[in-house]
mmCIF file of C-alpha atoms in Angstrom:
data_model
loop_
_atom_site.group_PDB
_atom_site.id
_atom_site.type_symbol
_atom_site.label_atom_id
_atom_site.label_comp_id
_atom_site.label_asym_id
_atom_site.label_seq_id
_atom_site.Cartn_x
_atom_site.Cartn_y
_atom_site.Cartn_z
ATOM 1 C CA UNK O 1 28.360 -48.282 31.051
ATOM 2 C CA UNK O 2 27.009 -45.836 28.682
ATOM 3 C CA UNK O 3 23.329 -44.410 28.536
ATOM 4 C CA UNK O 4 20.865 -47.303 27.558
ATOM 5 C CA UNK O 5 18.020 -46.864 24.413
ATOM 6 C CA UNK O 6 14.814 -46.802 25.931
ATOM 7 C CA UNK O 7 13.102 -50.315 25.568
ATOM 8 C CA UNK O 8 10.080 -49.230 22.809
ATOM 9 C CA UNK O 9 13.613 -48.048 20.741
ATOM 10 C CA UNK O 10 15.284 -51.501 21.796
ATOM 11 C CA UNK O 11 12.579 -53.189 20.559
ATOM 12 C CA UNK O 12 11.980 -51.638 17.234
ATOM 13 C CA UNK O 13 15.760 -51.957 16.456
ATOM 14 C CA UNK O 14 15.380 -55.603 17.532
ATOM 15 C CA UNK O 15 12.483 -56.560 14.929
ATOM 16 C CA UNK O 16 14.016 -54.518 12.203
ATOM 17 C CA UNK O 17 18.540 -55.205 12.753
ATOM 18 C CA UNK O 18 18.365 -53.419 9.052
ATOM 19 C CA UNK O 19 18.319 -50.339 10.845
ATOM 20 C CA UNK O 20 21.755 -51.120 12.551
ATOM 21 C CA UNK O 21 23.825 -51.766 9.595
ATOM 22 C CA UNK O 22 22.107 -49.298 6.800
ATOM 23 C CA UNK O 23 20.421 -46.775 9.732
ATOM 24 C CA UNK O 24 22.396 -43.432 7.853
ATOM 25 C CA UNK O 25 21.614 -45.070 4.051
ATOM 26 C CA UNK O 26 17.980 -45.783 4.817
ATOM 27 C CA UNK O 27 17.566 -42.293 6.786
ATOM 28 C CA UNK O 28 19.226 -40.204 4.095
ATOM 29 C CA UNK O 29 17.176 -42.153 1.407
ATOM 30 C CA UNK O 30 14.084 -41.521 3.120
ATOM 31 C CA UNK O 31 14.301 -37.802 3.881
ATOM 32 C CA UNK O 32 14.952 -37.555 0.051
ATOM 33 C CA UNK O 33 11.878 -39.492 -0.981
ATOM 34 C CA UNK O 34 9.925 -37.028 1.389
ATOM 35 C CA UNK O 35 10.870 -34.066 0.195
ATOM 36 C CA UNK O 36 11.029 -35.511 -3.552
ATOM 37 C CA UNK O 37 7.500 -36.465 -3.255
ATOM 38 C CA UNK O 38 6.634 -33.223 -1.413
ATOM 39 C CA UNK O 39 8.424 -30.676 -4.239
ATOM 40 C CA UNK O 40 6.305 -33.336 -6.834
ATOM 41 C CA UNK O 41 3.366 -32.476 -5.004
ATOM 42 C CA UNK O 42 4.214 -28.561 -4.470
ATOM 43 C CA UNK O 43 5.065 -28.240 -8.625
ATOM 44 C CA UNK O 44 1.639 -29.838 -9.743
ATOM 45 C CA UNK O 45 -0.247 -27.621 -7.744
ATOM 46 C CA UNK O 46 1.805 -24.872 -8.723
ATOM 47 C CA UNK O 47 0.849 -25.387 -12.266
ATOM 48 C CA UNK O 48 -2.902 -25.805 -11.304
ATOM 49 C CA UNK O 49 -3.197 -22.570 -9.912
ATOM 50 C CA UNK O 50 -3.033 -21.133 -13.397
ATOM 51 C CA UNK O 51 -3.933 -23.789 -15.626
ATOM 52 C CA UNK O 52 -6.168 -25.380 -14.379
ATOM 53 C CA UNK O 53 -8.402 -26.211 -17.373
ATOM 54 C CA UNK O 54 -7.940 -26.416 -21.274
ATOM 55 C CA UNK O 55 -9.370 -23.588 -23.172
ATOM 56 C CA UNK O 56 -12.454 -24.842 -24.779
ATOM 57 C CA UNK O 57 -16.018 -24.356 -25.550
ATOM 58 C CA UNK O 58 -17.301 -27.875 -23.403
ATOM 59 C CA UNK O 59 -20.049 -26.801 -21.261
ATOM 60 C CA UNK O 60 -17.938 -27.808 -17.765
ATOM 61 C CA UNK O 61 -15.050 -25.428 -18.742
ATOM 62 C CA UNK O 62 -18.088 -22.494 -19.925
ATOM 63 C CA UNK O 63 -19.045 -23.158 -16.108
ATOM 64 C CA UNK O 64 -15.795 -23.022 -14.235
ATOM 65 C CA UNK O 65 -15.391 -19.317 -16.640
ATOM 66 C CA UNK O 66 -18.659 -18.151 -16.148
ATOM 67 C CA UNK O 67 -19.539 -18.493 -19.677
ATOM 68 C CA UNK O 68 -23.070 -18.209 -20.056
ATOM 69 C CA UNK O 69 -23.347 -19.678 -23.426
ATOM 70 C CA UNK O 70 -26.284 -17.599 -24.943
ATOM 71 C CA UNK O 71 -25.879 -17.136 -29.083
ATOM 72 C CA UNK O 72 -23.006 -14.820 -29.447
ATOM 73 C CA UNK O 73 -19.070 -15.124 -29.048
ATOM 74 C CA UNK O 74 -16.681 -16.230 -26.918
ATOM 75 C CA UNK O 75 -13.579 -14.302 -25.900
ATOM 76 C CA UNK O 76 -10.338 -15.469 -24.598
ATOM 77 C CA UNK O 77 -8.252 -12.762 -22.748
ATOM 78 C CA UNK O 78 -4.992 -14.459 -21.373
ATOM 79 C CA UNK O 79 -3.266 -12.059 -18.652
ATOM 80 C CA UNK O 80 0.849 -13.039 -19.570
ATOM 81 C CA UNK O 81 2.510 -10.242 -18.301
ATOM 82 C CA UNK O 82 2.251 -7.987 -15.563
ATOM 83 C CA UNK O 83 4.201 -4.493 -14.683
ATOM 84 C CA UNK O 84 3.544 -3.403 -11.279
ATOM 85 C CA UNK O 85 6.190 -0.378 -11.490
ATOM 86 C CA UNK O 86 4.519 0.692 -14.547
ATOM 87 C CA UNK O 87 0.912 -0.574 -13.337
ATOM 88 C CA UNK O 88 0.023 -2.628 -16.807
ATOM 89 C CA UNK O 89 -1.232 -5.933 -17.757
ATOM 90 C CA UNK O 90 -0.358 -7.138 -20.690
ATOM 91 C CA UNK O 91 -3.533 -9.696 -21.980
ATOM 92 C CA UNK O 92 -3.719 -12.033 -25.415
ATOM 93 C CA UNK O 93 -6.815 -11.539 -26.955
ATOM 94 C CA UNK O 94 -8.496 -14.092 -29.134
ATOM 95 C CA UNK O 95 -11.462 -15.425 -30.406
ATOM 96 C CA UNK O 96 -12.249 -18.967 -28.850
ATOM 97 C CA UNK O 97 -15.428 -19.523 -31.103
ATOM 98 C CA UNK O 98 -19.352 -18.812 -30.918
ATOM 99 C CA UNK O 99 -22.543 -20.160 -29.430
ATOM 100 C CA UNK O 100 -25.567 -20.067 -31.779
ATOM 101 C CA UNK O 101 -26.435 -21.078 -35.257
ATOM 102 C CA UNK O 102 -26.674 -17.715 -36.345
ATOM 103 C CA UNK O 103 -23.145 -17.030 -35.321
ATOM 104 C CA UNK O 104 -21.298 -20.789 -36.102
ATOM 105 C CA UNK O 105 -23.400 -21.586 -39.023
ATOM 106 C CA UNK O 106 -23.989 -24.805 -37.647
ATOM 107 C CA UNK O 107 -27.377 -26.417 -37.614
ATOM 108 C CA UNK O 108 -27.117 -26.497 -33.497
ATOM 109 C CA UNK O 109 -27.668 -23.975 -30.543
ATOM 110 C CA UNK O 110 -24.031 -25.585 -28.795
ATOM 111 C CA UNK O 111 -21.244 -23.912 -28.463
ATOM 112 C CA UNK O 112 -19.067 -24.454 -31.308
ATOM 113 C CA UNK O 113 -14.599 -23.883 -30.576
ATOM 114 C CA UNK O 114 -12.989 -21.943 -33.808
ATOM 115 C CA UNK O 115 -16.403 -21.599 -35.702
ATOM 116 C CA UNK O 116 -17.981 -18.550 -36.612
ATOM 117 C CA UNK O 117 -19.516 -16.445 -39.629
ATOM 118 C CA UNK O 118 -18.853 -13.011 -39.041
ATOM 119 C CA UNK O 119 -15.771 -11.239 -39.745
ATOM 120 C CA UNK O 120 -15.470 -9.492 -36.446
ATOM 121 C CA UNK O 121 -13.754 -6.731 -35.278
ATOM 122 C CA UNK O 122 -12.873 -5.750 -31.413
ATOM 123 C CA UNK O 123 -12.577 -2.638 -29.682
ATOM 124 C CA UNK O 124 -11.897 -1.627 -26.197
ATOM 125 C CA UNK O 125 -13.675 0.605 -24.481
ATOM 126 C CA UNK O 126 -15.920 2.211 -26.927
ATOM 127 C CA UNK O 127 -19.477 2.102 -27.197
ATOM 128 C CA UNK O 128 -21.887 1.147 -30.297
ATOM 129 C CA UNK O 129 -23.951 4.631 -29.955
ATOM 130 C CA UNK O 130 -21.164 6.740 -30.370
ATOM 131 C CA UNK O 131 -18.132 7.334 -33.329
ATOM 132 C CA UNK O 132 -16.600 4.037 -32.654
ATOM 133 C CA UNK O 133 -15.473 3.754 -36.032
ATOM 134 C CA UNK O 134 -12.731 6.870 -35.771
ATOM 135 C CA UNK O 135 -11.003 4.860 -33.412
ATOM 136 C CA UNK O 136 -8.879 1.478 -34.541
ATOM 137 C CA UNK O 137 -9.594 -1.716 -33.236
ATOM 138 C CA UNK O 138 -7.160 -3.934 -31.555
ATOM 139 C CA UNK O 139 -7.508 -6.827 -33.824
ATOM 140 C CA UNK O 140 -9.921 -8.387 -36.439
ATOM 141 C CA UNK O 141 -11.001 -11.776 -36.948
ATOM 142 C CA UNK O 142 -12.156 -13.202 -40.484
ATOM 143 C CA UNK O 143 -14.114 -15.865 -40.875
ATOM 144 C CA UNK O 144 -12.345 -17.639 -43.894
ATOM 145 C CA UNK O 145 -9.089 -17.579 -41.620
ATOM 146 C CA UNK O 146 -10.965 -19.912 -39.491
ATOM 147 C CA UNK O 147 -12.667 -21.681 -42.258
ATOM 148 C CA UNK O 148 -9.451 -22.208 -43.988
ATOM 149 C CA UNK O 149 -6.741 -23.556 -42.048
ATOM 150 C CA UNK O 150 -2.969 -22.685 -42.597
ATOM 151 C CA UNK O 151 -0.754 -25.714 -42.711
ATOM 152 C CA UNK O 152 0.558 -24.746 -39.067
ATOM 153 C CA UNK O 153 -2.700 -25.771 -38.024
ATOM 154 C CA UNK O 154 -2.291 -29.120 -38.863
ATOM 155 C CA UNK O 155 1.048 -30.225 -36.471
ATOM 156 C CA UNK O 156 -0.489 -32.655 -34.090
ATOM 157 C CA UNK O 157 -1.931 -30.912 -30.636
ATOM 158 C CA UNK O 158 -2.621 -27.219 -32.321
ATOM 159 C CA UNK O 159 -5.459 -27.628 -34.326
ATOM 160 C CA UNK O 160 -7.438 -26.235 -31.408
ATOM 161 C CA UNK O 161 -5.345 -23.229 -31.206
ATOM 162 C CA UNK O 162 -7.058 -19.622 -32.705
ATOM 163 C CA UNK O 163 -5.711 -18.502 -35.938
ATOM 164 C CA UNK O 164 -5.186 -14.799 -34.673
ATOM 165 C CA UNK O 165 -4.304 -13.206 -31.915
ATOM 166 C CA UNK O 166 -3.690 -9.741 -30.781
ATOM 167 C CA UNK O 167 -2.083 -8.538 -27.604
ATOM 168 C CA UNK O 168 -2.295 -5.185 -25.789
ATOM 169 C CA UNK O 169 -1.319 -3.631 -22.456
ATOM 170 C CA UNK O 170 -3.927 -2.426 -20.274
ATOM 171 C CA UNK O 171 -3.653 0.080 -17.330
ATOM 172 C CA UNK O 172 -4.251 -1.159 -14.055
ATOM 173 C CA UNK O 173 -7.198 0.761 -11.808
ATOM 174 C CA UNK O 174 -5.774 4.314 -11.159
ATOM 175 C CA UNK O 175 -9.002 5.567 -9.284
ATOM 176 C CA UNK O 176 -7.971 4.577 -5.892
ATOM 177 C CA UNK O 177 -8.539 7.676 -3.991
ATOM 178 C CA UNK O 178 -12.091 7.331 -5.154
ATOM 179 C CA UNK O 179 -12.237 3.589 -4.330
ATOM 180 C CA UNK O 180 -9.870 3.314 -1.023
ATOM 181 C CA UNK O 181 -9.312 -0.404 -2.455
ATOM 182 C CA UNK O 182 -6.392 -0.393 -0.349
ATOM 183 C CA UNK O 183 -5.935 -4.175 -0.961
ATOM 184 C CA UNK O 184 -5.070 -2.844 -5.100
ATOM 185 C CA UNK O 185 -1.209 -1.203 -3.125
ATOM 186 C CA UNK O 186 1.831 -3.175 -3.319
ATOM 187 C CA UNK O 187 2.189 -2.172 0.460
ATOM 188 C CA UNK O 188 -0.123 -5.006 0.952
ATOM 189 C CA UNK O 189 2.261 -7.576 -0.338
ATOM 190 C CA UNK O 190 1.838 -10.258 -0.713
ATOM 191 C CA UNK O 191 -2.344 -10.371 -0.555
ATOM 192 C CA UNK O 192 -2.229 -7.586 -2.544
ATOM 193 C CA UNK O 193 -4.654 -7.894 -5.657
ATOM 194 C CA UNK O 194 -4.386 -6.079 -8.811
ATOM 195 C CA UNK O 195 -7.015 -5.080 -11.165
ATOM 196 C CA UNK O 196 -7.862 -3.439 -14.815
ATOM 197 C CA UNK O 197 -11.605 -2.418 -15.953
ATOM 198 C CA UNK O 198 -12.796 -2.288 -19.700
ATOM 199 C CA UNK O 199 -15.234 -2.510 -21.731
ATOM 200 C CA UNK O 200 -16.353 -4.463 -24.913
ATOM 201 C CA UNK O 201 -17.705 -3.884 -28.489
ATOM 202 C CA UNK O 202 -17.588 -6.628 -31.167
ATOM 203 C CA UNK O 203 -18.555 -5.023 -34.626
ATOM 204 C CA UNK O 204 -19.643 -6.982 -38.069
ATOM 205 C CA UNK O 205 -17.383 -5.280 -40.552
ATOM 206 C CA UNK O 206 -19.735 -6.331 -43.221
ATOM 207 C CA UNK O 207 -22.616 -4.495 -41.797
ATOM 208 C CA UNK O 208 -20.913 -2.210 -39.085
ATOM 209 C CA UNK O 209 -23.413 -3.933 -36.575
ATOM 210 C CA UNK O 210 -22.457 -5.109 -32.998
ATOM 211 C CA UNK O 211 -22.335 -8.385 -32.342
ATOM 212 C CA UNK O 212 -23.238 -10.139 -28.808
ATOM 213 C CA UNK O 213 -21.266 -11.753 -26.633
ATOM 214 C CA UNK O 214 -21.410 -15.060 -24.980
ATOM 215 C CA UNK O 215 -18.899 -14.479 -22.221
ATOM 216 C CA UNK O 216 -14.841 -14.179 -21.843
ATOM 217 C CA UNK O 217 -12.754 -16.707 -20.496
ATOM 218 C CA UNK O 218 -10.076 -14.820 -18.704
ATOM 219 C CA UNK O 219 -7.166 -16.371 -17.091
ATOM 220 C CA UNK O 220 -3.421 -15.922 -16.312
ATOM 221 C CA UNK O 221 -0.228 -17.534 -17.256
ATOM 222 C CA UNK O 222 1.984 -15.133 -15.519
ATOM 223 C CA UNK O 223 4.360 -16.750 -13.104
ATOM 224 C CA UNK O 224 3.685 -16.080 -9.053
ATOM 225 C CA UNK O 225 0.310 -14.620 -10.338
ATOM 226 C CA UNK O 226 -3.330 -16.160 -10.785
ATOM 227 C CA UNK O 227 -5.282 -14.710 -13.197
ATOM 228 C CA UNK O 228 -9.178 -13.630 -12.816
ATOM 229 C CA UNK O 229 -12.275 -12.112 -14.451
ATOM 230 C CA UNK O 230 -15.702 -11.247 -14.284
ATOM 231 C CA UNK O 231 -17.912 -10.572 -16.792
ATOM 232 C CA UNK O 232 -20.363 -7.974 -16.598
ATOM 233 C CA UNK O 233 -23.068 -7.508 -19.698
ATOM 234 C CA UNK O 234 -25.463 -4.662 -18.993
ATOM 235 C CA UNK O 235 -28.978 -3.879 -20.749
ATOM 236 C CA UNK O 236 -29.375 -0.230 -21.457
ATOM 237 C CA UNK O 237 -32.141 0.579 -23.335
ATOM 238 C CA UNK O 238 -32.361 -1.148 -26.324
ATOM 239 C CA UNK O 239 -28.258 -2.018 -26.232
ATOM 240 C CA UNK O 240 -26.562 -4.527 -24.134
ATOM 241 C CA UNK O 241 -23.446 -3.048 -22.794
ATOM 242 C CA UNK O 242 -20.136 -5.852 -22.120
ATOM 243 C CA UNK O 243 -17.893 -4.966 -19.364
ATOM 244 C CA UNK O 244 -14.714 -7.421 -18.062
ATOM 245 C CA UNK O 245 -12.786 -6.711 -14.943
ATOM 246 C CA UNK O 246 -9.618 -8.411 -15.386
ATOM 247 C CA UNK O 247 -7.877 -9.480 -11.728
ATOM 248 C CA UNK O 248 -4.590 -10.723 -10.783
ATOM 249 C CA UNK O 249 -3.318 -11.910 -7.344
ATOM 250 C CA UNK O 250 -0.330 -14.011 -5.833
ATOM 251 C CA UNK O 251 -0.419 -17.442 -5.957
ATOM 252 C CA UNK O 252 -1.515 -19.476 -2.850
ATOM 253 C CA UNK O 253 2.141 -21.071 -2.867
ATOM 254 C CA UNK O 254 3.951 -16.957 -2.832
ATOM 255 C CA UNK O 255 2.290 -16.251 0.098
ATOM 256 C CA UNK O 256 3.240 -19.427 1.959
ATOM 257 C CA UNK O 257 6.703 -18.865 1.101
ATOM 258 C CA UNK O 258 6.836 -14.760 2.028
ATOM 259 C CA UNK O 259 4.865 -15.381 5.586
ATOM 260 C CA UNK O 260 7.813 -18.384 6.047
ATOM 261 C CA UNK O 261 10.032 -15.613 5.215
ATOM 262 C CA UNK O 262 8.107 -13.117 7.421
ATOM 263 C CA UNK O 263 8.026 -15.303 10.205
ATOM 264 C CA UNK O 264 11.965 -16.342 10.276
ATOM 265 C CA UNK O 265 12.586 -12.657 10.601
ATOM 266 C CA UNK O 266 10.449 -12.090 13.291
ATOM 267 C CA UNK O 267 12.075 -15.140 15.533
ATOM 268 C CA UNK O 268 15.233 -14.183 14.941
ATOM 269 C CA UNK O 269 14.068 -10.265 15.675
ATOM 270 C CA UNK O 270 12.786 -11.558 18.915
ATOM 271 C CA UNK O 271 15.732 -13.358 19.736
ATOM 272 C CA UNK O 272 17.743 -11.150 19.655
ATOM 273 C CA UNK O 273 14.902 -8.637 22.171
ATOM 274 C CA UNK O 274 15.068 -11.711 24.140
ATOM 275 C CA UNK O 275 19.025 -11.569 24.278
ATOM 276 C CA UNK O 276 19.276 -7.930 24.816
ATOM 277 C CA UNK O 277 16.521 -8.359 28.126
ATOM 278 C CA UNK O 278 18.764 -10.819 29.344
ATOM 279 C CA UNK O 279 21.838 -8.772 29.041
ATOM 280 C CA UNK O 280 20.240 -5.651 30.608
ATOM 281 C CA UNK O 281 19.391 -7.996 33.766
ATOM 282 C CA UNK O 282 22.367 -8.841 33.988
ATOM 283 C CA UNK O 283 22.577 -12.644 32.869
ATOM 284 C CA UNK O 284 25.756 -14.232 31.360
ATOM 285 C CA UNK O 285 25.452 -14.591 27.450
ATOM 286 C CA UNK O 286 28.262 -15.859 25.814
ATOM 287 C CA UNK O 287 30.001 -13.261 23.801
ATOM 288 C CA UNK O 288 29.279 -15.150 20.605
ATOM 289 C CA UNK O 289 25.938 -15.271 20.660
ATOM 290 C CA UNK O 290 26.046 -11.333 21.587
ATOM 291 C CA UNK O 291 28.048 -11.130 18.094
ATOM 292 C CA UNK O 292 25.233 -13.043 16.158
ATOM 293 C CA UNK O 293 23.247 -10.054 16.825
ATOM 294 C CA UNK O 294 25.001 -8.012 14.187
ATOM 295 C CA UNK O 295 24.866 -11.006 11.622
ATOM 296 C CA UNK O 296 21.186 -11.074 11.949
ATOM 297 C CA UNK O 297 21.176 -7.479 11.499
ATOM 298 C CA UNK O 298 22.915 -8.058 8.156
ATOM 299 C CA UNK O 299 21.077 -11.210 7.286
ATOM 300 C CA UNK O 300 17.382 -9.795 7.489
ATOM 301 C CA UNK O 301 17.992 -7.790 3.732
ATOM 302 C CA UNK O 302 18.852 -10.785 2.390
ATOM 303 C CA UNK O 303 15.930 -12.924 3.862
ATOM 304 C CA UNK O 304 13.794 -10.442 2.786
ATOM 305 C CA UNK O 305 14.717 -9.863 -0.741
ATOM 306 C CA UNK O 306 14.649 -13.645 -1.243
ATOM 307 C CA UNK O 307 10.716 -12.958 -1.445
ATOM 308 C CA UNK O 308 9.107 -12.979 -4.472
ATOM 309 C CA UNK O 309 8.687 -9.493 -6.845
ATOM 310 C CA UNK O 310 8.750 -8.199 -3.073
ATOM 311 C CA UNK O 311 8.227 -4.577 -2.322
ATOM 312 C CA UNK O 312 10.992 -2.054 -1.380
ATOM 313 C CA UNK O 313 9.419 -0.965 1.849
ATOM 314 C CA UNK O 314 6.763 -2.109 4.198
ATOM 315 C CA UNK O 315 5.926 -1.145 8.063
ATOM 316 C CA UNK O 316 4.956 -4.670 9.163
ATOM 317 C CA UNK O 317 7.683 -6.717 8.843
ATOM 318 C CA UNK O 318 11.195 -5.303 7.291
ATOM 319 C CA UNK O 319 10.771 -1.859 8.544
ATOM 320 C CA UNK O 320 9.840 -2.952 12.242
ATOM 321 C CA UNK O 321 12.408 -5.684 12.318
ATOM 322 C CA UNK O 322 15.654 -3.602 10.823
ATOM 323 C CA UNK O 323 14.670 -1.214 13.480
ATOM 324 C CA UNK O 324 14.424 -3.414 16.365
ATOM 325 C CA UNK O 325 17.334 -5.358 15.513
ATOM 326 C CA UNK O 326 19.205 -2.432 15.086
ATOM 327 C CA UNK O 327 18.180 -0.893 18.567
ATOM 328 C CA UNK O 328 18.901 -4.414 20.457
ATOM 329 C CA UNK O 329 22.433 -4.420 18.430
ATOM 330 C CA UNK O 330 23.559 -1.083 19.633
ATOM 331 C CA UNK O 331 22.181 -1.961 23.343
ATOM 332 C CA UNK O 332 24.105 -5.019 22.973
ATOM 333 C CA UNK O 333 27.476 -3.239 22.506
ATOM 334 C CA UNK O 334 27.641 -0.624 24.757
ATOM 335 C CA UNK O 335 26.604 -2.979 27.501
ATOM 336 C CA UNK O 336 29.493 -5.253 26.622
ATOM 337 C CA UNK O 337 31.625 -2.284 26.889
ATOM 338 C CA UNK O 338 29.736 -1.194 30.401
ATOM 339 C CA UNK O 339 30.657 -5.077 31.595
ATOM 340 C CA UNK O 340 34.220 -5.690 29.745
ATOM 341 C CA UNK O 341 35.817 -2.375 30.558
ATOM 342 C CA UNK O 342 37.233 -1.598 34.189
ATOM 343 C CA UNK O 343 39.532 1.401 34.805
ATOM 344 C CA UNK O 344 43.120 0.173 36.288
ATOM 345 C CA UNK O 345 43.010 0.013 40.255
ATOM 346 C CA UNK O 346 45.782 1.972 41.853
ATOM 347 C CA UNK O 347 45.154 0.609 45.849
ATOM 348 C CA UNK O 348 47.629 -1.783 46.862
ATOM 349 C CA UNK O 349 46.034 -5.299 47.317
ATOM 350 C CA UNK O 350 47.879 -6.707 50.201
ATOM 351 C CA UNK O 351 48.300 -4.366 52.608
ATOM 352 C CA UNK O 352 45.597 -3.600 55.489
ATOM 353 C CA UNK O 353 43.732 -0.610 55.886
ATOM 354 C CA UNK O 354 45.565 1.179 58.248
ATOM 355 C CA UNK O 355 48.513 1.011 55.788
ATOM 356 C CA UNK O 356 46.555 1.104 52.781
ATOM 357 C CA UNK O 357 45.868 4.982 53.706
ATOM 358 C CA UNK O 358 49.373 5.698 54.920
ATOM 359 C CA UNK O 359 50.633 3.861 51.393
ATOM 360 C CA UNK O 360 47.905 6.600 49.908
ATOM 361 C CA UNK O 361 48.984 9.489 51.609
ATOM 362 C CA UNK O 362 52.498 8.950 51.091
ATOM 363 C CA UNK O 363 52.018 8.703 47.173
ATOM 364 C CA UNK O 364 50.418 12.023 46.968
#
């Protein structure tokens, strides 16, 4: 008689005989509508991370981008590529509209997307007191453009979209031995956080005025990365100074996935600690699982650079476990050598004592 299903099992099986003839079917189609539904689930909020709202002037998406929507304009600066080796973001600027009737022309205070009278040009990190017109903007943006509408702009689902753009690459902070923002170092991948600092001017090229601004919706479409920013306007003296601190750090989803990663190396670093204690003490192991040691040794590089844009080095994890592996590995193999290996006994096995030493004697 072979071992019998416990009675709650008996039972279930009994109100549901399905699961005796299509049990394997019904489990394998299961297990893939779990982890269909879950990689469904994983992908949208993937894509939320980073875009999570349309780009527009309504007064919900001015909230969730700090927009304060005073008269002035409104900036877009889209974060789309990062360079950590050469410590640059790379941001599309654009225009998104203005708020005002002063500024959109329009007989209303509101907000108005892709509607504005100046003909604007921006600069980065110059200031309206000084000779900021020796230096070249980054872009301009005319008003008839906007007014006027190229035939692209009529394809269905890009009329919203800003007639001009201009992209440029920005360097990341460089002042950390002033700051000690540790956090800014790849070494503390992956909740490391990355950061560039600038400052705005918008002039009127009609009258070589500045121009005020609203606020700067600043996000980031950069893959693995969410993109940040704070606005900072400043009243000094009679000016009002703009500032933006552009941010970017790993997605929620990167770092679930590199501490998974973390973590499997770890238990199978400990593991093998766990195996070499044994060993020392003197327990049996089977030899196999004494050889797995060297496979993990070889298999923690490739678990490692499975992470995402990881780093070349850390101490935590990679350093600490290649080293401890590596120890328990060559502990591992000299003490199989200590156990396996016995010199060849000369004394004759079946002869007593007496004669044993005689048998001795006599071969010398």
């Amino acid at each position: 008689s072979g071992m019998r299903l416990p009675l709650w099992l008996q039972r279930t099986i009994g109100r549901t005989p399905i699961l005796i003839r299509y049990s394997p079917l019904a489990i394998l189609a299961g297990v893939f509508a779990l982890l269909a539904g879950i990689s469904i689930f994983l992908t949208q909020v993937y894509l939320n991370a980073n875009f999570r709202s349309q780009v527009n002037v309504d007064n919900s998406t001015l909230n969730i981008f700090h927009v304060s929507g005073s008269p002035g304009l409104v900036l877009l600066a889209d974060m789309f590529s990062i360079d950590l080796n050469g410590q640059k973001f790379s941001v599309h600027w654009s225009l998104v509209g203005a708020c005002g009737q002063q500024f959109t022309g329009l007989p209303t205070d509101d907000c108005i997307q892709n509607q504005f009278v100046n003909n604007i040009a921006l600069y980065l990190n110059e200031n309206a007191t000084v000779n900021w017109n020796i230096t070249a903007p980054i872009g301009t943006f005319d008003s008839p453009t906007v007014q006027n509408l190229p035939p692209v702009k009529y394809i269905p689902g890009r009329g919203q979209l800003p007639v001009q753009e201009y992209d440029t690459d920005l360097n990341m902070d460089p002042f950390l031995p002033y700051t000690l923002q540790k956090q800014v170092s790849i070494l503390y991948y992956p909740f490391d956080e990355h950061s560039a600092y600038l400052s705005l001017l918008a002039i009127d090229t009609d009258s070589n005025k500045s121009l005020p601004i609203s606020g700067v919706i600043g996000f980031g479409s950069m893959v693995n990365w969410i993109g940040i920013s704070a606005f900072y306007p400043t009243t000094v003296g009679d000016e009002t100074l703009y500032a933006l601190a552009l941010t970017a750090k790993r997605q929620k989803m990167v770092k679930a996935f590199a501490l998974v990663l973390v973590i499997t190396n770890w238990v199978l670093s400990v593991t093998i600690l766990w195996m070499t204690i044994l060993v020392l003490f003197r327990a049996k192991v089977n030899d196999g699982l004494i050889l797995a040691s060297t496979t993990v040794l070889f298999a923690l590089p490739q678990i490692r650079a499975s992470m995402p844009d990881s780093p070349p080095f850390d101490i935590a994890g990679y350093f600490m476990n290649v080293c401890l592996v590596s120890i328990c590995t060559s502990i591992l193999l000299f003490s199989q050598l200590q156990y396996r290996y016995r010199p060849p006994d000369t004394t004759p096995v079946g002869l007593p004592p007496s004669q044993r030493a005689a048998f001795l004697v006599g071969t010398k």
